PDB file of C-alpha atoms in Angstrom:
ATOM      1  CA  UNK A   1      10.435   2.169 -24.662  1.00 71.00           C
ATOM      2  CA  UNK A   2       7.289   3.967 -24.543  1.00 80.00           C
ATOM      3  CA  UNK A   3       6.593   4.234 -20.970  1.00 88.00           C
ATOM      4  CA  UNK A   4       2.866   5.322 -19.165  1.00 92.00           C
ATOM      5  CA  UNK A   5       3.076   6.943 -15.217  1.00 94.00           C
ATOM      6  CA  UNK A   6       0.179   7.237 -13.125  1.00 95.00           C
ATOM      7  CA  UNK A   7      -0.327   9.150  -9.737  1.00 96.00           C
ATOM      8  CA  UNK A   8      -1.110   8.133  -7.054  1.00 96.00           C
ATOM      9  CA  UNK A   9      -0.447   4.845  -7.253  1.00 94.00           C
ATOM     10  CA  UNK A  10      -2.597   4.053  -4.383  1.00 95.00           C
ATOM     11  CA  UNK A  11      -5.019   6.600  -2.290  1.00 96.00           C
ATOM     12  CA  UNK A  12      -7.510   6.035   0.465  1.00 96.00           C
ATOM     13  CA  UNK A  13     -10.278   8.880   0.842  1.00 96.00           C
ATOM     14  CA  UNK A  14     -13.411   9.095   2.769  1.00 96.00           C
ATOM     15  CA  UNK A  15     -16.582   8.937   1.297  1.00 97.00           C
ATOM     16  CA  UNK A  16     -18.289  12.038  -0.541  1.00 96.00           C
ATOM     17  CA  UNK A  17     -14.439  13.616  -1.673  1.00 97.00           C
ATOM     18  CA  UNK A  18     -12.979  13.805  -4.675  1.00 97.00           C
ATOM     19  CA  UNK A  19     -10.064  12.193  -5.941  1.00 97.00           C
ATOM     20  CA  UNK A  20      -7.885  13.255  -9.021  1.00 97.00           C
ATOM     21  CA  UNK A  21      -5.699  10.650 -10.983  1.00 97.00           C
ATOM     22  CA  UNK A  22      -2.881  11.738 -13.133  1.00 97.00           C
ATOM     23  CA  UNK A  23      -1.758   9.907 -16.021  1.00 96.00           C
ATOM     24  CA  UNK A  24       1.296  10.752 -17.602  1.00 95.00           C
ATOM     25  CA  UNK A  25       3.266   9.944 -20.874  1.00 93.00           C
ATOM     26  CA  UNK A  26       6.659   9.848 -20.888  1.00 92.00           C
ATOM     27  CA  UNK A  27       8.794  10.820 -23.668  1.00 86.00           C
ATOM     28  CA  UNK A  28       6.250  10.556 -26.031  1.00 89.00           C
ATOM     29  CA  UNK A  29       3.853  12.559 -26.787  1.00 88.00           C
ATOM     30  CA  UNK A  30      -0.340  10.757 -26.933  1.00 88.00           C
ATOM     31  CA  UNK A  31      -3.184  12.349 -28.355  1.00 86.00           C
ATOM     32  CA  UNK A  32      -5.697   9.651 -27.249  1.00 89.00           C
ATOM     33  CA  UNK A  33      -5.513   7.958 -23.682  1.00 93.00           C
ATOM     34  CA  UNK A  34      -7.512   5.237 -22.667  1.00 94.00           C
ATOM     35  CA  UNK A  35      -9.078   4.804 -18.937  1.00 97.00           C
ATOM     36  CA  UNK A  36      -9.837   1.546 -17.784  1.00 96.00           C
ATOM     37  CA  UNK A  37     -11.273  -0.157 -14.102  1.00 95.00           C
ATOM     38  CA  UNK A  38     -10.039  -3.205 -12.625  1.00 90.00           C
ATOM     39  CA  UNK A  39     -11.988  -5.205 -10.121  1.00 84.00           C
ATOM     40  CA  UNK A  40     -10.094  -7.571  -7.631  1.00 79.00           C
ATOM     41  CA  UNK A  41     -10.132 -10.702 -10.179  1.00 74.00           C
ATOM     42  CA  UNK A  42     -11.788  -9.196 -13.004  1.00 79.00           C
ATOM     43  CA  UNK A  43     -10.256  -7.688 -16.474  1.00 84.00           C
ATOM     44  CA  UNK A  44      -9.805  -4.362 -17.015  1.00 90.00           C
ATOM     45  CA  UNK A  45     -13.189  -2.450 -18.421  1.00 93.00           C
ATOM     46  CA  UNK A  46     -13.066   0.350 -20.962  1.00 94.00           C
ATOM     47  CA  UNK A  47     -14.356   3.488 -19.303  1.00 96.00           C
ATOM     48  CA  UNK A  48     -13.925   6.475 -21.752  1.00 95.00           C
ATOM     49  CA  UNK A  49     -11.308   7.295 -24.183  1.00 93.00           C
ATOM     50  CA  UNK A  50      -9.924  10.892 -23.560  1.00 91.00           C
ATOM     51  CA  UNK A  51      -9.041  12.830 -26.410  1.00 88.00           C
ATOM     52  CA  UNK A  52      -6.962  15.735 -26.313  1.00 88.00           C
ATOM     53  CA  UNK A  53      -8.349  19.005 -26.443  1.00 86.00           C
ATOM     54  CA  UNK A  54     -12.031  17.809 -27.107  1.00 88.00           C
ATOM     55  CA  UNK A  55     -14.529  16.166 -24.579  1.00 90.00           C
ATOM     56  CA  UNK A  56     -14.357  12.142 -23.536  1.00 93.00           C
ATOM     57  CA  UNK A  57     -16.061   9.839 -25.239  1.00 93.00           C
ATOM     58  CA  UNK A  58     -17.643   7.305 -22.347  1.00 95.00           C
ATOM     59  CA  UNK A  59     -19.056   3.739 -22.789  1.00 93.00           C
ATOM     60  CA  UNK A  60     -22.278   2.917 -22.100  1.00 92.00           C
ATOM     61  CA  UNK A  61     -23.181   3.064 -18.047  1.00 92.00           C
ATOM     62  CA  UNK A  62     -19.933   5.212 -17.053  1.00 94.00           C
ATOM     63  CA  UNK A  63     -20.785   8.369 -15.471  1.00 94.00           C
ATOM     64  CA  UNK A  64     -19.528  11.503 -16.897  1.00 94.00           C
ATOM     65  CA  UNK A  65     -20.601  13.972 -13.904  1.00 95.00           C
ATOM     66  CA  UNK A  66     -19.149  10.952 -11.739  1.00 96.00           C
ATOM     67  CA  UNK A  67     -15.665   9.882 -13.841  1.00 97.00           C
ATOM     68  CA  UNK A  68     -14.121  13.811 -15.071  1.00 96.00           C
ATOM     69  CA  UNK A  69     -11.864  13.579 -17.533  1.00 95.00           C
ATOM     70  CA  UNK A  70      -9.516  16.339 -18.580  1.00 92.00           C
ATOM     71  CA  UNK A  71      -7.146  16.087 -21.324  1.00 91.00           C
ATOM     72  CA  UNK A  72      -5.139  19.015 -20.820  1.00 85.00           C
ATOM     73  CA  UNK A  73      -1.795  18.270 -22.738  1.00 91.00           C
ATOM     74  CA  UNK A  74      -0.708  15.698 -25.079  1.00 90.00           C
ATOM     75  CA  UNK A  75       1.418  13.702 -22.203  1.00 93.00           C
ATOM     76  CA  UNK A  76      -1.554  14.371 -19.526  1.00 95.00           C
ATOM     77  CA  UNK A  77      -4.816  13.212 -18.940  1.00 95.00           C
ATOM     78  CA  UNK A  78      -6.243  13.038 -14.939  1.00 96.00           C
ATOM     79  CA  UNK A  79      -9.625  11.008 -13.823  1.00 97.00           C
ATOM     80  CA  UNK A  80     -11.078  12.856 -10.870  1.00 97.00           C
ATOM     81  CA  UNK A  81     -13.735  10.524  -9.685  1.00 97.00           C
ATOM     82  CA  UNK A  82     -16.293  12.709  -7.564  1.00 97.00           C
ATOM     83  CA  UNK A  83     -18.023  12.509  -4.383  1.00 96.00           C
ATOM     84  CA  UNK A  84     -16.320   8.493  -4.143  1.00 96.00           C
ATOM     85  CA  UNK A  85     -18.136   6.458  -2.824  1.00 96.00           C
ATOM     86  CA  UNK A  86     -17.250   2.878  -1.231  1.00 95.00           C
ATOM     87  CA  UNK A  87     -18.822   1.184  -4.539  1.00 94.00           C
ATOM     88  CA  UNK A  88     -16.287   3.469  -6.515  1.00 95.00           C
ATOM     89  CA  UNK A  89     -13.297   1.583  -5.105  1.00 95.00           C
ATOM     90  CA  UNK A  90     -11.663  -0.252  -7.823  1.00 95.00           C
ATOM     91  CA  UNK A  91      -7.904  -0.170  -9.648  1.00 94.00           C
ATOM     92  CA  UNK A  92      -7.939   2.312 -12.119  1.00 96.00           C
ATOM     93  CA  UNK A  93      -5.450   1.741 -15.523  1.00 96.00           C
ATOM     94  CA  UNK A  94      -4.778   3.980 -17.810  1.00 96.00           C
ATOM     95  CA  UNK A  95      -3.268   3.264 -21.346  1.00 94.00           C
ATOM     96  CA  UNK A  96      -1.554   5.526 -24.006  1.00 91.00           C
ATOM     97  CA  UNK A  97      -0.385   5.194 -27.556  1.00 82.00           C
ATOM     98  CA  UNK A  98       2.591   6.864 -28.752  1.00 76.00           C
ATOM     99  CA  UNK A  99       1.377   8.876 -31.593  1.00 70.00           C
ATOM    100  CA  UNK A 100       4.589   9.989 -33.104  1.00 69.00           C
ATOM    101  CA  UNK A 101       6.858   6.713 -33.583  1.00 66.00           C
ATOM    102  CA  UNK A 102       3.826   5.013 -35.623  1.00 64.00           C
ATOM    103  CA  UNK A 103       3.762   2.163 -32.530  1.00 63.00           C
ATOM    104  CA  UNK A 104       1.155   0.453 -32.870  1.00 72.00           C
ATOM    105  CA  UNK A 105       0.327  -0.715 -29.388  1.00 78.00           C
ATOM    106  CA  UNK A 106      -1.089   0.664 -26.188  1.00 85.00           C
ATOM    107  CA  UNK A 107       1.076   1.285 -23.044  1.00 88.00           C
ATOM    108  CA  UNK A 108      -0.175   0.702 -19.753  1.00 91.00           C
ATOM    109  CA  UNK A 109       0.054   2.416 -16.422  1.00 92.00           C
ATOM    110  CA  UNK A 110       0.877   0.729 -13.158  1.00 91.00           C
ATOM    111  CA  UNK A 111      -2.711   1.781 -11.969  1.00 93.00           C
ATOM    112  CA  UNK A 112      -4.163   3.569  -9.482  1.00 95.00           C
ATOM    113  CA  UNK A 113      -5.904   1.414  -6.246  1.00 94.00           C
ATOM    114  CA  UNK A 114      -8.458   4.052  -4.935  1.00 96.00           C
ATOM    115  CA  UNK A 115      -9.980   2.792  -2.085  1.00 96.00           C
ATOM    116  CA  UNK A 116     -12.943   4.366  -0.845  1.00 96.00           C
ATOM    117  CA  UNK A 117     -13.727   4.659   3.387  1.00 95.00           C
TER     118      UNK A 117
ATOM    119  CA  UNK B   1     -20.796  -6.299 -29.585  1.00 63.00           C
ATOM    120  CA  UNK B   2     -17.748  -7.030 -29.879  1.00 65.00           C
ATOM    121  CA  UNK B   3     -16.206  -9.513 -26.736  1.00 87.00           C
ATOM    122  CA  UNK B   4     -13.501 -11.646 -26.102  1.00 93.00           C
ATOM    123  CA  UNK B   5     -13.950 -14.894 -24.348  1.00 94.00           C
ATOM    124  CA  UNK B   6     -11.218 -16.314 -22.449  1.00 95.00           C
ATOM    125  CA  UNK B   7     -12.461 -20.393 -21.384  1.00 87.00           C
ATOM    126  CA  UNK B   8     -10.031 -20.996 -18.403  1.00 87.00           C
ATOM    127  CA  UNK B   9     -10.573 -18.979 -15.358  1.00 90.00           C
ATOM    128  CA  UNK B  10      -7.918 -20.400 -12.939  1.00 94.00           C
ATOM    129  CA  UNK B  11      -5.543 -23.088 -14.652  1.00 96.00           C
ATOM    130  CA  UNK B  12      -2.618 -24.469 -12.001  1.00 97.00           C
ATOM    131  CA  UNK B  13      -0.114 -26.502 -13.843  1.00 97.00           C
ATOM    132  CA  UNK B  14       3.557 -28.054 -12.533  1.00 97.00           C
ATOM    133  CA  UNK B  15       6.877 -26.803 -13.983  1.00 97.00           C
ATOM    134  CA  UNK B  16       8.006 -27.834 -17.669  1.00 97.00           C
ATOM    135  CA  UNK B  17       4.078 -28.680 -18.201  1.00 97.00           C
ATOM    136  CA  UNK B  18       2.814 -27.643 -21.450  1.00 98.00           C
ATOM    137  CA  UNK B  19       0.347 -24.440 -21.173  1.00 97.00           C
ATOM    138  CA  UNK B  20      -2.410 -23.445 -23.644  1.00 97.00           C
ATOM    139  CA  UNK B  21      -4.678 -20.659 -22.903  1.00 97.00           C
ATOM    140  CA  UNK B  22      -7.496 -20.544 -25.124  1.00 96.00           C
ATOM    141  CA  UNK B  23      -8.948 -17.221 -26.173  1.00 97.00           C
ATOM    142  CA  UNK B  24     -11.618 -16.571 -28.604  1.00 96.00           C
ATOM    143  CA  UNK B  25     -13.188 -13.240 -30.138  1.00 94.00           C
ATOM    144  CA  UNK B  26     -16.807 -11.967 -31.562  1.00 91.00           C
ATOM    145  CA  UNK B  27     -15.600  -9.464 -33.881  1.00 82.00           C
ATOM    146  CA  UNK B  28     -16.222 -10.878 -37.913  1.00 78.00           C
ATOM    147  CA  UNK B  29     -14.028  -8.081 -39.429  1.00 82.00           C
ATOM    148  CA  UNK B  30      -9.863  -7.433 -38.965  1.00 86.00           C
ATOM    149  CA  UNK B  31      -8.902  -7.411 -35.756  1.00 90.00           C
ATOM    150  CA  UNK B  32      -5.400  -6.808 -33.707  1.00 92.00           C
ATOM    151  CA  UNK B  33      -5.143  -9.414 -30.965  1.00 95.00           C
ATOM    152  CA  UNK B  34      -2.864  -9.186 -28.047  1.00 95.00           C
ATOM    153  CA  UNK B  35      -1.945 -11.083 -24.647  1.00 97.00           C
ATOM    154  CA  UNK B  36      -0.789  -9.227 -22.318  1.00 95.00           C
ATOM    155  CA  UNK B  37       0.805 -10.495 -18.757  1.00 95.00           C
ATOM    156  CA  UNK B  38      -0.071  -9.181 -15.308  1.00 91.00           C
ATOM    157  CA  UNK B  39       2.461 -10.440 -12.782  1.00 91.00           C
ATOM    158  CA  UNK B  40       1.283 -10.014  -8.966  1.00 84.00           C
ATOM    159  CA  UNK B  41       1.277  -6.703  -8.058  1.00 78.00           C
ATOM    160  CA  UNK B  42       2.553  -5.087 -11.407  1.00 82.00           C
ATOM    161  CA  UNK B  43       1.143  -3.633 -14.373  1.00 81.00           C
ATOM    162  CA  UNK B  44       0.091  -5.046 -17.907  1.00 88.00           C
ATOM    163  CA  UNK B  45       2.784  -5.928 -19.843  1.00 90.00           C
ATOM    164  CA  UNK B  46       2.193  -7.028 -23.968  1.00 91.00           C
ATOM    165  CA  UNK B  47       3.438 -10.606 -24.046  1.00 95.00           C
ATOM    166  CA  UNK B  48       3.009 -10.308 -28.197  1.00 95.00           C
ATOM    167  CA  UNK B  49       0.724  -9.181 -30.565  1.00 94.00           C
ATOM    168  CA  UNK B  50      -1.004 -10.029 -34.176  1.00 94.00           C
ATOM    169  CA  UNK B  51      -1.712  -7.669 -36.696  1.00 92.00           C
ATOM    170  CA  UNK B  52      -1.902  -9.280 -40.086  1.00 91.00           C
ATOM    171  CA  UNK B  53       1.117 -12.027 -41.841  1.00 93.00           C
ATOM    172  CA  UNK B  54       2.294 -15.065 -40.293  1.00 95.00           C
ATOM    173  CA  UNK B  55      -0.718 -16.598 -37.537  1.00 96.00           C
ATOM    174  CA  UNK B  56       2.005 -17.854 -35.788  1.00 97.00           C
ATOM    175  CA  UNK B  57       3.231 -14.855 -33.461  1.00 97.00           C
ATOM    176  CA  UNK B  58       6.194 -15.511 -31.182  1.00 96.00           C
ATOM    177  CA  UNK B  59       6.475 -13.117 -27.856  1.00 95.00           C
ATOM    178  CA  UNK B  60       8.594 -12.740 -24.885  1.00 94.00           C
ATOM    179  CA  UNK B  61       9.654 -15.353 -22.439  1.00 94.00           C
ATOM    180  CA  UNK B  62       9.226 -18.449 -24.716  1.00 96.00           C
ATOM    181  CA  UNK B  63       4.909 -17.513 -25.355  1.00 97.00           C
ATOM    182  CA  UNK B  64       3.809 -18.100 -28.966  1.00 98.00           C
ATOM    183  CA  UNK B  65       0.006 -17.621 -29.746  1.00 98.00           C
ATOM    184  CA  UNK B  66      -1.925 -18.947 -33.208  1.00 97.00           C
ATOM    185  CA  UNK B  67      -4.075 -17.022 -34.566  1.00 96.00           C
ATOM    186  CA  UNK B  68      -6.934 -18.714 -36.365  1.00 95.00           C
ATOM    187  CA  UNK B  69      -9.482 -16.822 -38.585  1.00 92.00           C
ATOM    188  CA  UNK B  70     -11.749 -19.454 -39.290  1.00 93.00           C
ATOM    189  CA  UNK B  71     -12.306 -20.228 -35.262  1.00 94.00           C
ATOM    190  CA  UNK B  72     -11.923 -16.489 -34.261  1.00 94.00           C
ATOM    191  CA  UNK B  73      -9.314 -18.015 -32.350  1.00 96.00           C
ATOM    192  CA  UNK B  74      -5.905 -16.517 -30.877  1.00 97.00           C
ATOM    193  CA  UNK B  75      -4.770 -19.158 -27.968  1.00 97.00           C
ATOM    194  CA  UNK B  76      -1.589 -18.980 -26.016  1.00 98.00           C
ATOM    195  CA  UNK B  77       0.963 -21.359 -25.490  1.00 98.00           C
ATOM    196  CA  UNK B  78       3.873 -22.380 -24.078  1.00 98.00           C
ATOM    197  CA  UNK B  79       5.617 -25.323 -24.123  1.00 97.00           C
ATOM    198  CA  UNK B  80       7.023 -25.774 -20.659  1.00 97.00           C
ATOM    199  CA  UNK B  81       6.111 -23.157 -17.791  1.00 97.00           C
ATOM    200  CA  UNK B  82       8.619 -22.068 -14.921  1.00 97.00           C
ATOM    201  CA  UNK B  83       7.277 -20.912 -11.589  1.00 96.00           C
ATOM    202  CA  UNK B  84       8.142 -17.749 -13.012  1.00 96.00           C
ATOM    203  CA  UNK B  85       4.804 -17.824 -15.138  1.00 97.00           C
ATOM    204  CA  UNK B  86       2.646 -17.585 -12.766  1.00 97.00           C
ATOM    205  CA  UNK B  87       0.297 -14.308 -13.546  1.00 96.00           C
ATOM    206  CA  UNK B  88      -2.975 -13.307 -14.887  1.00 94.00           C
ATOM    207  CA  UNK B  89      -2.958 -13.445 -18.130  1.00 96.00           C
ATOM    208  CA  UNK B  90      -5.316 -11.694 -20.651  1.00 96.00           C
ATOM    209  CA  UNK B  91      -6.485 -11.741 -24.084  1.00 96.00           C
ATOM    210  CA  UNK B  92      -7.307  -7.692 -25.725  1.00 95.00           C
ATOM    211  CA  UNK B  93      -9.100  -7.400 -29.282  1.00 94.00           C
ATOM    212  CA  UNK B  94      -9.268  -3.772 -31.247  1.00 90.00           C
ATOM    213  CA  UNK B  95     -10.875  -3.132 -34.528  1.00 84.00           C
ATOM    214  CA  UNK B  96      -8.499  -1.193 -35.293  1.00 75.00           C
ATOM    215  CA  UNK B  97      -5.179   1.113 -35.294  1.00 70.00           C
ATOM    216  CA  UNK B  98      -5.869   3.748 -32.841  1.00 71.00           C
ATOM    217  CA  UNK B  99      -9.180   2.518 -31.010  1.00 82.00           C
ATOM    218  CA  UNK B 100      -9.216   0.641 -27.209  1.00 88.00           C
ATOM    219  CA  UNK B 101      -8.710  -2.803 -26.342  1.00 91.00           C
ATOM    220  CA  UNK B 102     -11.429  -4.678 -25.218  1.00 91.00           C
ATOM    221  CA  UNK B 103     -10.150  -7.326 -23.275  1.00 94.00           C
ATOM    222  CA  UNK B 104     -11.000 -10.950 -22.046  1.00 94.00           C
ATOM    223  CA  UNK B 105     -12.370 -11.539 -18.254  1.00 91.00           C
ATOM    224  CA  UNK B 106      -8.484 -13.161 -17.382  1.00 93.00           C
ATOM    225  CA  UNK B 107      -6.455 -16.250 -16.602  1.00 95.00           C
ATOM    226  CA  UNK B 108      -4.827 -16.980 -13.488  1.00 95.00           C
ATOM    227  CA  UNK B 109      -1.931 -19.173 -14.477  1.00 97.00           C
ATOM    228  CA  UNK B 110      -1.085 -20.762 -11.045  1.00 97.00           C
ATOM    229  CA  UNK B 111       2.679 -23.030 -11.941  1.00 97.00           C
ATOM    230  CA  UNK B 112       3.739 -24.765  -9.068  1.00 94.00           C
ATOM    231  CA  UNK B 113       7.489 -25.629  -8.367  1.00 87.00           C
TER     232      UNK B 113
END
């Protein structure tokens, strides 16, 4: 099946850096990727869709300047969250439908625990 | 806006017990509902998923959900857990083909042996 990779699966960086997250479909090809953040105990909230080749669209209260989102390729979009900050650590998921089979559901990524120093 | 309410936060049950998660949605127009399974320390994985036909879906590992229009309703059940079962589990609502899920704050299904 359909499946969704994300890197790094877990990264620890110091406050005011950068960190970029990859997220990667496999064998299928996605047009529209979904990023989402995961408190410890809470669900999973919607941060932007990506779309390939055109900007993000983010929900209300994300950060663009903060949460970058490229969609360079139709199997990549990366999250580079900027100048992290301790508040910014969180698990990020990201999700991916495969466009070409007609599936009808979203894939999910094992996430991405950023923690923040 | 649209949200998804999931009623049990925590729910600790022993093996073969019955299990019903309830799960309800604010959405008035056609939806696709889905529960998906978090097991410690692994990603989301779709447990099964409505889109339009029979209310009555059947997923993997023995879950079955109802979905019921009239109560904006899509609970999840199970009639006898295993230790195994023991996960978050959460309920995700989209409008439509294509668009993100929005999903319910989470159960922790706690089945002790």
């Amino acid at each position: 099946g359909a499946v969704v990779s994300q890197h790094p699966s877990w990264v620890i960086c110091k406050s005011g850096t950068s960190v970029k997250i990859e997220c990667r479909s496999l064998d299928f090809q996605a047009t529209t990727m979904f990023w989402y953040r995961q408190f410890p105990k809470q669900s999973l909230m919607l941060m932007a869709t990506s779309n390939e080749g055109s900007k993000a669209t983010y929900e209300q209260g994300v950060e663009k300047d903060k949460f970058l989102i490229n969609h360079a390729s139709l199997t990549l979009s990366t999250l580079t969250v900027t100048s992290a900050h301790p508040e910014d650590s969180s698990f990020y998921i990201c999700s991916a439908r495969d466009t070409t089979s007609g599936a009808n559901v979203l894939t999910f990524g094992a996430g991405s625990r950023l923690t923040v120093l | 806006a649209q949200s998804v309410s999931q009623h049990n936060h925590h729910v600790i049950l022993s093996e073969a017990a019955s299990l019903e998660l309830g799960c309800n949605y604010s959405y008035g127009g056609t939806v696709n509902l889905f529960w998906y399974v978090q097991y410690p320390g692994q990603h989301l994985q779709l447990l099964l998923k409505y889109f339009s036909g029979d209310p009555l879906v059947k997923g993997i590992k023995g879950f079955e959900a109802e979905f019921i229009k009239s109560k904006f309703s899509f609970n999840l059940r199970k009639p006898s857990v295993q230790w195994s079962d023991t996960a978050e589990y959460f309920c995700a609502v989209r409008k439509q083909a294509g668009t993100a899920l929005i999903f319910g704050k989470g159960t922790t299904l706690s089945v002790s042996s």
